[in-house]
Amino acid sequence: MSYAEVNGLRLWYESHGTGRPLVLLHGGYGAAETFAGILPALARRRRVIGVDLQGHGHTADVDRPLRYESMAEDIAALIGHLGLAEADLMGYSLGGGVALRTAIQHPALVRRLVVVSAPCRRQGWYPEVLAAMAEQDERVGERMRGTPPHQLYARLAPRPADWPALWAKSGALLRREYDWSAEVAALTVPTLLVFADADSIPVTHMAEFFGLLGGGHRDAGWDGAGRPAARLAVLPGLTHYDIVRSPALPAAVLPFLTHPAGAPG
């Protein structure tokens, strides 16, 4: 466990296991600890680097807005700080957006990309999810005191009193419109999309996202030669909120990280 001084931020990270590096990026109001349930499965095969994003977990906030793009710059700087030529990235929800932006902004640093339960445009969320995002502010944060996310934050944060400010900044981020479709279509980084079958994102957007990466346009052929480098996994019996704890997640991710791009998994 350590801090990296990047972009005016003391970015907290922890490292487990050995092998090719895999950087894990948590969801909103979470921390690297979110992945504790699946960490042993991942760390048996990889050097796993868990990160607490700006204003989350052990990483104190700084005087800048929360933006996918700036947090992606933090991750790129961390890869450089660690002396890595490249790394695999896996991000969940908020972290999925950060991982995707890192691959867009710094494709040479990303060997494989795994996006878990995150869309490539804001309107990819269900309408009721967007409505809930629009209401997130300091008052909602106050009502969330005592919940598991608040308990995690209170235990880890250098300044626990910043909890309402995290909700205010997160709400401002989540209300911002974005559409990265054109940049996704231009990606050449081998990418795996993972969703729950009862996710906060409709199956229609999952298919749209996969299509932008070259998937779902044709039959792969009897020998699989027409298979795209991108992969899509929809995990049954899960939701946006429990997918990150399910053993089905590393079971889907590890073959993608291990096998040659484009080869059957």
Tab-separated table of C-alpha atoms in Angstrom:
chain	number	residue	atom	x	y	z
A	1	MET	CA	0.000	0.000	0.000
A	2	SER	CA	1.400	3.360	-1.008
A	3	TYR	CA	0.714	6.753	-2.533
A	4	ALA	CA	1.789	8.089	-5.902
A	5	GLU	CA	2.122	11.834	-6.396
A	6	VAL	CA	0.378	12.392	-9.738
A	7	ASN	CA	-1.198	15.523	-11.208
A	8	GLY	CA	-1.301	17.288	-7.851
A	9	LEU	CA	-3.048	14.290	-6.269
A	10	ARG	CA	-1.816	11.755	-3.693
A	11	LEU	CA	-3.261	8.697	-5.395
A	12	TRP	CA	-3.491	5.635	-3.165
A	13	TYR	CA	-2.834	2.183	-4.560
A	14	GLU	CA	-2.166	-1.331	-3.325
A	15	SER	CA	-0.488	-4.261	-5.058
A	16	HIS	CA	-1.137	-8.002	-4.707
A	17	GLY	CA	0.251	-11.052	-6.478
A	18	THR	CA	2.795	-11.291	-9.274
A	19	GLY	CA	2.792	-11.395	-13.046
A	20	ARG	CA	1.449	-9.111	-15.737
A	21	PRO	CA	-0.082	-5.981	-14.131
A	22	LEU	CA	-3.867	-5.574	-13.901
A	23	VAL	CA	-5.144	-2.221	-12.617
A	24	LEU	CA	-8.553	-2.314	-10.895
A	25	LEU	CA	-10.780	0.783	-10.800
A	26	HIS	CA	-13.751	0.800	-8.440
A	27	GLY	CA	-17.235	2.263	-8.746
A	28	GLY	CA	-18.679	5.472	-7.336
A	29	TYR	CA	-18.529	5.961	-3.539
A	30	GLY	CA	-16.338	2.848	-3.386
A	31	ALA	CA	-12.658	1.983	-3.052
A	32	ALA	CA	-10.212	-0.672	-4.174
A	33	GLU	CA	-11.557	-2.730	-1.287
A	34	THR	CA	-14.737	-3.191	-3.347
A	35	PHE	CA	-12.901	-5.955	-5.238
A	36	ALA	CA	-11.934	-7.882	-2.068
A	37	GLY	CA	-14.252	-10.782	-2.870
A	38	ILE	CA	-12.656	-11.513	-6.250
A	39	LEU	CA	-9.117	-10.327	-5.499
A	40	PRO	CA	-7.726	-13.781	-4.571
A	41	ALA	CA	-8.869	-15.256	-7.895
A	42	LEU	CA	-7.276	-12.397	-9.832
A	43	ALA	CA	-4.064	-12.229	-7.767
A	44	ARG	CA	-3.351	-15.930	-8.327
A	45	ARG	CA	-2.726	-15.094	-11.977
A	46	ARG	CA	-1.771	-11.402	-12.039
A	47	ARG	CA	-0.059	-8.558	-10.273
A	48	VAL	CA	-3.219	-6.746	-9.220
A	49	ILE	CA	-2.976	-3.011	-8.551
A	50	GLY	CA	-6.037	-1.597	-6.803
A	51	VAL	CA	-6.512	2.173	-6.933
A	52	ASP	CA	-8.622	4.595	-4.891
A	53	LEU	CA	-9.761	7.267	-7.340
A	54	GLN	CA	-9.855	11.011	-6.610
A	55	GLY	CA	-11.883	11.740	-3.472
A	56	HIS	CA	-12.577	8.047	-2.810
A	57	GLY	CA	-11.228	5.684	-0.176
A	58	HIS	CA	-7.711	6.569	0.967
A	59	THR	CA	-7.270	9.234	-1.742
A	60	ALA	CA	-8.152	12.687	-0.453
A	61	ASP	CA	-9.958	15.059	-2.787
A	62	VAL	CA	-8.238	18.034	-4.425
A	63	ASP	CA	-9.482	21.323	-5.818
A	64	ARG	CA	-10.698	20.126	-9.193
A	65	PRO	CA	-13.978	18.646	-10.433
A	66	LEU	CA	-14.493	14.919	-10.763
A	67	ARG	CA	-14.164	14.127	-14.459
A	68	TYR	CA	-13.643	10.826	-16.256
A	69	GLU	CA	-10.971	12.476	-18.375
A	70	SER	CA	-8.865	13.836	-15.485
A	71	MET	CA	-9.124	10.590	-13.510
A	72	ALA	CA	-7.949	8.772	-16.642
A	73	GLU	CA	-4.902	11.053	-16.688
A	74	ASP	CA	-4.252	10.037	-13.070
A	75	ILE	CA	-4.263	6.353	-14.040
A	76	ALA	CA	-1.936	6.975	-16.977
A	77	ALA	CA	0.414	8.852	-14.647
A	78	LEU	CA	0.257	6.003	-12.113
A	79	ILE	CA	1.261	3.478	-14.802
A	80	GLY	CA	4.253	5.689	-15.557
A	81	HIS	CA	5.024	6.156	-11.850
A	82	LEU	CA	5.157	2.385	-11.425
A	83	GLY	CA	7.560	2.084	-14.350
A	84	LEU	CA	5.181	-0.051	-16.407
A	85	ALA	CA	5.348	0.015	-20.182
A	86	GLU	CA	1.691	-1.001	-20.290
A	87	ALA	CA	-0.992	-2.569	-18.102
A	88	ASP	CA	-4.343	-4.277	-18.365
A	89	LEU	CA	-7.220	-2.206	-16.975
A	90	MET	CA	-10.473	-3.371	-15.430
A	91	GLY	CA	-12.965	-0.776	-14.272
A	92	TYR	CA	-16.414	-1.163	-12.745
A	93	SER	CA	-19.215	1.414	-13.171
A	94	LEU	CA	-17.515	4.788	-12.504
A	95	GLY	CA	-14.180	2.997	-12.801
A	96	GLY	CA	-15.333	1.488	-16.088
A	97	GLY	CA	-15.723	4.973	-17.501
A	98	VAL	CA	-12.279	5.932	-16.192
A	99	ALA	CA	-10.723	2.775	-17.665
A	100	LEU	CA	-12.392	3.434	-21.016
A	101	ARG	CA	-11.175	7.044	-21.069
A	102	THR	CA	-7.641	5.871	-20.188
A	103	ALA	CA	-7.649	3.553	-23.203
A	104	ILE	CA	-9.000	6.354	-25.413
A	105	GLN	CA	-6.534	8.971	-24.177
A	106	HIS	CA	-3.484	6.712	-23.749
A	107	PRO	CA	-3.975	3.600	-25.928
A	108	ALA	CA	-0.267	2.755	-25.901
A	109	LEU	CA	-0.418	2.210	-22.124
A	110	VAL	CA	-3.332	-0.239	-22.188
A	111	ARG	CA	-2.715	-3.832	-23.276
A	112	ARG	CA	-6.243	-5.150	-22.573
A	113	LEU	CA	-9.334	-3.277	-21.407
A	114	VAL	CA	-12.206	-4.685	-19.350
A	115	VAL	CA	-15.256	-2.454	-18.858
A	116	VAL	CA	-17.710	-3.776	-16.272
A	117	SER	CA	-21.248	-2.373	-16.025
A	118	ALA	CA	-20.546	0.984	-17.650
A	119	PRO	CA	-21.947	2.562	-20.843
A	120	CYS	CA	-20.071	4.474	-23.532
A	121	ARG	CA	-22.548	7.356	-23.448
A	122	ARG	CA	-24.589	8.851	-20.642
A	123	GLN	CA	-27.904	7.964	-22.256
A	124	GLY	CA	-26.845	4.311	-22.105
A	125	TRP	CA	-28.212	4.115	-18.543
A	126	TYR	CA	-31.872	3.296	-17.904
A	127	PRO	CA	-34.002	6.487	-17.547
A	128	GLU	CA	-34.732	5.796	-13.885
A	129	VAL	CA	-31.004	5.458	-13.203
A	130	LEU	CA	-30.356	8.796	-14.913
A	131	ALA	CA	-33.108	10.368	-12.796
A	132	ALA	CA	-31.480	9.077	-9.617
A	133	MET	CA	-28.091	10.360	-10.769
A	134	ALA	CA	-29.564	13.815	-11.384
A	135	GLU	CA	-30.656	14.042	-7.747
A	136	GLN	CA	-27.302	13.226	-6.176
A	137	ASP	CA	-26.042	16.109	-4.063
A	138	GLU	CA	-24.858	16.907	-0.553
A	139	ARG	CA	-28.347	16.435	0.928
A	140	VAL	CA	-28.545	12.905	-0.453
A	141	GLY	CA	-25.062	12.268	0.890
A	142	GLU	CA	-26.232	13.272	4.370
A	143	ARG	CA	-29.126	10.815	4.131
A	144	MET	CA	-26.671	8.080	3.163
A	145	ARG	CA	-24.746	8.313	6.414
A	146	GLY	CA	-24.609	4.957	8.151
A	147	THR	CA	-24.982	2.966	4.929
A	148	PRO	CA	-22.238	0.530	3.837
A	149	PRO	CA	-20.689	3.018	1.342
A	150	HIS	CA	-20.512	5.672	4.079
A	151	GLN	CA	-19.078	3.185	6.583
A	152	LEU	CA	-16.362	2.270	4.072
A	153	TYR	CA	-15.583	5.942	3.428
A	154	ALA	CA	-15.540	6.837	7.131
A	155	ARG	CA	-13.079	4.012	7.782
A	156	LEU	CA	-10.678	4.799	4.914
A	157	ALA	CA	-10.860	8.485	4.044
A	158	PRO	CA	-8.117	10.846	5.254
A	159	ARG	CA	-10.856	13.460	5.770
A	160	PRO	CA	-14.139	11.691	6.601
A	161	ALA	CA	-15.931	15.048	6.809
A	162	ASP	CA	-15.588	15.328	3.000
A	163	TRP	CA	-18.408	12.771	2.500
A	164	PRO	CA	-21.055	15.371	1.488
A	165	ALA	CA	-18.579	17.044	-0.877
A	166	LEU	CA	-17.971	13.700	-2.607
A	167	TRP	CA	-21.702	13.443	-3.290
A	168	ALA	CA	-21.821	16.990	-4.621
A	169	LYS	CA	-18.896	16.413	-6.976
A	170	SER	CA	-20.175	12.994	-8.022
A	171	GLY	CA	-23.600	14.437	-8.795
A	172	ALA	CA	-22.029	17.133	-10.951
A	173	LEU	CA	-20.102	14.441	-12.831
A	174	LEU	CA	-23.109	12.169	-13.295
A	175	ARG	CA	-25.300	14.999	-14.632
A	176	ARG	CA	-22.825	15.840	-17.397
A	177	GLU	CA	-23.737	14.581	-20.842
A	178	TYR	CA	-21.143	12.565	-22.742
A	179	ASP	CA	-21.047	10.361	-25.803
A	180	TRP	CA	-17.775	8.578	-26.559
A	181	SER	CA	-19.193	6.469	-29.387
A	182	ALA	CA	-16.884	7.816	-32.092
A	183	GLU	CA	-13.800	7.368	-29.898
A	184	VAL	CA	-14.885	3.857	-28.933
A	185	ALA	CA	-15.313	2.947	-32.605
A	186	ALA	CA	-11.721	4.057	-33.210
A	187	LEU	CA	-10.248	1.980	-30.358
A	188	THR	CA	-7.801	-0.748	-31.273
A	189	VAL	CA	-7.182	-1.958	-27.702
A	190	PRO	CA	-8.645	-5.473	-27.266
A	191	THR	CA	-11.702	-4.928	-25.077
A	192	LEU	CA	-14.036	-7.101	-23.020
A	193	LEU	CA	-17.417	-5.706	-22.010
A	194	VAL	CA	-19.030	-7.375	-18.988
A	195	PHE	CA	-22.587	-6.720	-17.841
A	196	ALA	CA	-25.152	-8.313	-15.557
A	197	ASP	CA	-28.340	-9.569	-17.158
A	198	ALA	CA	-30.262	-7.323	-14.734
A	199	ASP	CA	-27.852	-4.392	-14.967
A	200	SER	CA	-28.571	-0.652	-14.776
A	201	ILE	CA	-27.835	-0.587	-18.514
A	202	PRO	CA	-30.295	-2.031	-21.053
A	203	VAL	CA	-29.273	-4.946	-23.237
A	204	THR	CA	-29.821	-2.717	-26.281
A	205	HIS	CA	-26.954	-0.470	-25.176
A	206	MET	CA	-24.734	-3.460	-24.399
A	207	ALA	CA	-25.217	-4.573	-28.007
A	208	GLU	CA	-24.642	-1.030	-29.300
A	209	PHE	CA	-21.391	-0.700	-27.324
A	210	PHE	CA	-20.202	-4.111	-28.538
A	211	GLY	CA	-21.115	-3.169	-32.099
A	212	LEU	CA	-18.952	-0.039	-31.928
A	213	LEU	CA	-16.014	-2.301	-31.057
A	214	GLY	CA	-16.641	-4.459	-34.107
A	215	GLY	CA	-18.693	-7.160	-32.454
A	216	GLY	CA	-22.033	-8.595	-33.471
A	217	HIS	CA	-21.892	-7.724	-37.161
A	218	ARG	CA	-21.473	-11.168	-38.685
A	219	ASP	CA	-21.136	-14.868	-38.059
A	220	ALA	CA	-17.633	-15.781	-36.910
A	221	GLY	CA	-17.497	-18.807	-39.202
A	222	TRP	CA	-16.978	-22.474	-38.412
A	223	ASP	CA	-13.345	-21.831	-37.409
A	224	GLY	CA	-13.974	-18.571	-35.537
A	225	ALA	CA	-11.828	-16.628	-37.988
A	226	GLY	CA	-14.412	-13.858	-38.189
A	227	ARG	CA	-14.464	-13.260	-34.452
A	228	PRO	CA	-13.630	-9.659	-33.435
A	229	ALA	CA	-10.938	-8.811	-30.914
A	230	ALA	CA	-13.675	-7.411	-28.651
A	231	ARG	CA	-15.676	-9.720	-26.393
A	232	LEU	CA	-19.058	-9.397	-24.694
A	233	ALA	CA	-20.101	-11.235	-21.517
A	234	VAL	CA	-23.571	-10.963	-19.993
A	235	LEU	CA	-23.507	-12.718	-16.632
A	236	PRO	CA	-26.776	-14.362	-15.556
A	237	GLY	CA	-28.565	-13.810	-12.287
A	238	LEU	CA	-26.627	-10.661	-11.355
A	239	THR	CA	-27.287	-6.931	-11.048
A	240	HIS	CA	-25.248	-3.762	-11.329
A	241	TYR	CA	-24.718	-3.876	-7.571
A	242	ASP	CA	-23.513	-7.445	-7.016
A	243	ILE	CA	-21.620	-8.238	-10.233
A	244	VAL	CA	-18.364	-6.941	-8.759
A	245	ARG	CA	-18.524	-9.528	-5.959
A	246	SER	CA	-19.462	-12.518	-8.086
A	247	PRO	CA	-16.947	-15.298	-8.878
A	248	ALA	CA	-18.450	-15.257	-12.360
A	249	LEU	CA	-16.620	-11.975	-13.006
A	250	PRO	CA	-13.007	-13.233	-12.734
A	251	ALA	CA	-14.110	-16.427	-14.490
A	252	ALA	CA	-15.103	-14.290	-17.483
A	253	VAL	CA	-12.192	-11.856	-17.280
A	254	LEU	CA	-9.145	-14.076	-16.784
A	255	PRO	CA	-9.478	-16.064	-20.046
A	256	PHE	CA	-9.754	-12.787	-21.974
A	257	LEU	CA	-6.590	-11.464	-20.342
A	258	THR	CA	-4.747	-14.710	-20.975
A	259	HIS	CA	-5.718	-15.831	-24.472
A	260	PRO	CA	-4.449	-14.185	-27.663
A	261	ALA	CA	-6.724	-11.416	-28.887
A	262	GLY	CA	-9.297	-12.750	-31.292
A	263	ALA	CA	-8.813	-16.373	-30.279
A	264	PRO	CA	-11.694	-18.347	-28.761
A	265	GLY	CA	-11.819	-18.058	-24.980
